[in-house]
JSON list of C-alpha atoms and ligand atoms in Angstrom, two decimals:
[
{"chain": "A", "resi": 1, "resn": "UNK", "atom": "CA", "xyz": [16.85, 48.23, -1.25]},
{"chain": "A", "resi": 2, "resn": "UNK", "atom": "CA", "xyz": [20.25, 46.73, -1.79]},
{"chain": "A", "resi": 3, "resn": "UNK", "atom": "CA", "xyz": [22.05, 49.26, 0.31]},
{"chain": "A", "resi": 4, "resn": "UNK", "atom": "CA", "xyz": [20.06, 48.36, 3.49]},
{"chain": "A", "resi": 5, "resn": "UNK", "atom": "CA", "xyz": [21.07, 44.86, 3.45]},
{"chain": "A", "resi": 6, "resn": "UNK", "atom": "CA", "xyz": [24.16, 43.62, 5.31]},
{"chain": "A", "resi": 7, "resn": "UNK", "atom": "CA", "xyz": [25.23, 40.04, 5.57]},
{"chain": "A", "resi": 8, "resn": "UNK", "atom": "CA", "xyz": [25.23, 38.59, 9.14]},
{"chain": "A", "resi": 9, "resn": "UNK", "atom": "CA", "xyz": [28.88, 37.52, 9.10]},
{"chain": "A", "resi": 10, "resn": "UNK", "atom": "CA", "xyz": [29.81, 41.24, 9.08]},
{"chain": "A", "resi": 11, "resn": "UNK", "atom": "CA", "xyz": [29.14, 41.55, 12.74]},
{"chain": "A", "resi": 12, "resn": "UNK", "atom": "CA", "xyz": [30.96, 38.45, 13.75]},
{"chain": "A", "resi": 13, "resn": "UNK", "atom": "CA", "xyz": [34.14, 37.80, 11.83]},
{"chain": "A", "resi": 14, "resn": "UNK", "atom": "CA", "xyz": [34.84, 41.42, 10.59]},
{"chain": "A", "resi": 15, "resn": "UNK", "atom": "CA", "xyz": [34.68, 43.37, 13.80]},
{"chain": "A", "resi": 16, "resn": "UNK", "atom": "CA", "xyz": [36.45, 46.55, 13.61]},
{"chain": "A", "resi": 17, "resn": "UNK", "atom": "CA", "xyz": [36.41, 46.56, 9.82]},
{"chain": "A", "resi": 18, "resn": "UNK", "atom": "CA", "xyz": [34.50, 49.25, 8.03]},
{"chain": "A", "resi": 19, "resn": "UNK", "atom": "CA", "xyz": [33.33, 48.61, 4.49]},
{"chain": "A", "resi": 20, "resn": "UNK", "atom": "CA", "xyz": [32.46, 51.29, 2.05]},
{"chain": "A", "resi": 21, "resn": "UNK", "atom": "CA", "xyz": [28.74, 51.33, 1.31]},
{"chain": "A", "resi": 22, "resn": "UNK", "atom": "CA", "xyz": [29.30, 52.46, -2.25]},
{"chain": "A", "resi": 23, "resn": "UNK", "atom": "CA", "xyz": [32.01, 50.18, -3.48]},
{"chain": "A", "resi": 24, "resn": "UNK", "atom": "CA", "xyz": [31.55, 46.45, -4.00]},
{"chain": "A", "resi": 25, "resn": "UNK", "atom": "CA", "xyz": [34.59, 44.28, -4.58]},
{"chain": "A", "resi": 26, "resn": "UNK", "atom": "CA", "xyz": [34.38, 40.61, -5.30]},
{"chain": "A", "resi": 27, "resn": "UNK", "atom": "CA", "xyz": [30.83, 40.35, -4.01]},
{"chain": "A", "resi": 28, "resn": "UNK", "atom": "CA", "xyz": [31.59, 42.23, -0.82]},
{"chain": "A", "resi": 29, "resn": "UNK", "atom": "CA", "xyz": [31.69, 45.83, 0.13]},
{"chain": "A", "resi": 30, "resn": "UNK", "atom": "CA", "xyz": [35.21, 47.11, -0.20]},
{"chain": "A", "resi": 31, "resn": "UNK", "atom": "CA", "xyz": [37.13, 47.31, 3.13]},
{"chain": "A", "resi": 32, "resn": "UNK", "atom": "CA", "xyz": [38.07, 50.84, 3.98]},
{"chain": "A", "resi": 33, "resn": "UNK", "atom": "CA", "xyz": [41.62, 51.46, 5.05]},
{"chain": "A", "resi": 34, "resn": "UNK", "atom": "CA", "xyz": [42.31, 51.82, 8.71]},
{"chain": "A", "resi": 35, "resn": "UNK", "atom": "CA", "xyz": [44.50, 54.87, 9.63]},
{"chain": "A", "resi": 36, "resn": "UNK", "atom": "CA", "xyz": [47.25, 54.73, 12.08]},
{"chain": "A", "resi": 37, "resn": "UNK", "atom": "CA", "xyz": [46.36, 57.58, 14.40]},
{"chain": "A", "resi": 38, "resn": "UNK", "atom": "CA", "xyz": [42.83, 58.85, 13.64]},
{"chain": "A", "resi": 39, "resn": "UNK", "atom": "CA", "xyz": [39.84, 56.86, 13.98]},
{"chain": "A", "resi": 40, "resn": "UNK", "atom": "CA", "xyz": [38.74, 57.73, 10.56]},
{"chain": "A", "resi": 41, "resn": "UNK", "atom": "CA", "xyz": [38.25, 55.20, 7.76]},
{"chain": "A", "resi": 42, "resn": "UNK", "atom": "CA", "xyz": [38.77, 56.25, 4.13]},
{"chain": "A", "resi": 43, "resn": "UNK", "atom": "CA", "xyz": [37.88, 54.35, 1.03]},
{"chain": "A", "resi": 44, "resn": "UNK", "atom": "CA", "xyz": [40.74, 54.73, -1.41]},
{"chain": "A", "resi": 45, "resn": "UNK", "atom": "CA", "xyz": [38.47, 54.04, -4.34]},
{"chain": "A", "resi": 46, "resn": "UNK", "atom": "CA", "xyz": [35.72, 56.69, -3.96]},
{"chain": "A", "resi": 47, "resn": "UNK", "atom": "CA", "xyz": [37.04, 58.68, -1.16]},
{"chain": "A", "resi": 48, "resn": "UNK", "atom": "CA", "xyz": [34.14, 58.03, 1.17]},
{"chain": "A", "resi": 49, "resn": "UNK", "atom": "CA", "xyz": [35.13, 58.61, 4.82]},
{"chain": "A", "resi": 50, "resn": "UNK", "atom": "CA", "xyz": [33.60, 57.15, 8.06]},
{"chain": "A", "resi": 51, "resn": "UNK", "atom": "CA", "xyz": [34.27, 58.03, 11.53]},
{"chain": "A", "resi": 52, "resn": "UNK", "atom": "CA", "xyz": [32.54, 55.44, 13.90]},
{"chain": "A", "resi": 53, "resn": "UNK", "atom": "CA", "xyz": [33.51, 57.26, 17.06]},
{"chain": "A", "resi": 54, "resn": "UNK", "atom": "CA", "xyz": [31.75, 60.50, 16.04]},
{"chain": "A", "resi": 55, "resn": "UNK", "atom": "CA", "xyz": [28.11, 59.84, 14.93]},
{"chain": "A", "resi": 56, "resn": "UNK", "atom": "CA", "xyz": [27.81, 63.56, 13.89]},
{"chain": "A", "resi": 57, "resn": "UNK", "atom": "CA", "xyz": [30.64, 63.23, 11.35]},
{"chain": "A", "resi": 58, "resn": "UNK", "atom": "CA", "xyz": [29.43, 64.07, 7.75]},
{"chain": "A", "resi": 59, "resn": "UNK", "atom": "CA", "xyz": [31.27, 62.67, 4.93]},
{"chain": "A", "resi": 60, "resn": "UNK", "atom": "CA", "xyz": [31.86, 65.15, 2.06]},
{"chain": "A", "resi": 61, "resn": "UNK", "atom": "CA", "xyz": [32.60, 62.70, -0.83]},
{"chain": "A", "resi": 62, "resn": "UNK", "atom": "CA", "xyz": [30.63, 62.91, -3.99]},
{"chain": "A", "resi": 63, "resn": "UNK", "atom": "CA", "xyz": [28.52, 59.98, -3.33]},
{"chain": "A", "resi": 64, "resn": "UNK", "atom": "CA", "xyz": [27.19, 61.29, 0.09]},
{"chain": "A", "resi": 65, "resn": "UNK", "atom": "CA", "xyz": [26.76, 64.74, -1.42]},
{"chain": "A", "resi": 66, "resn": "UNK", "atom": "CA", "xyz": [24.47, 63.20, -4.00]},
{"chain": "A", "resi": 67, "resn": "UNK", "atom": "CA", "xyz": [22.45, 61.42, -1.50]},
{"chain": "A", "resi": 68, "resn": "UNK", "atom": "CA", "xyz": [21.93, 64.57, 0.55]},
{"chain": "A", "resi": 69, "resn": "UNK", "atom": "CA", "xyz": [20.67, 66.41, -2.54]},
{"chain": "A", "resi": 70, "resn": "UNK", "atom": "CA", "xyz": [18.07, 63.91, -3.30]},
{"chain": "B", "resi": 101, "resn": "ZN", "atom": "ZN1", "xyz": [34.23, 53.65, -1.73]},
{"chain": "B", "resi": 102, "resn": "ZN", "atom": "ZN1", "xyz": [30.99, 59.56, 1.65]}
]
């Protein structure tokens, strides 16, 4: 599926950048804003959140909630 494919260059040139898996902008996944204090990334388009330092973190945005239901 399209969601499971990630371009190789993401691991090299974009280290430390988290991209929203739901939002595509100009052919790439939208880069999520990096907060100043917390290690929590938030997509300012759909509200999706990611916390790379905490694998148990569960995002509560609409898109993730829909995935959990199905
Ligand atoms: Zn998003
Ligand atoms: Zn989410």
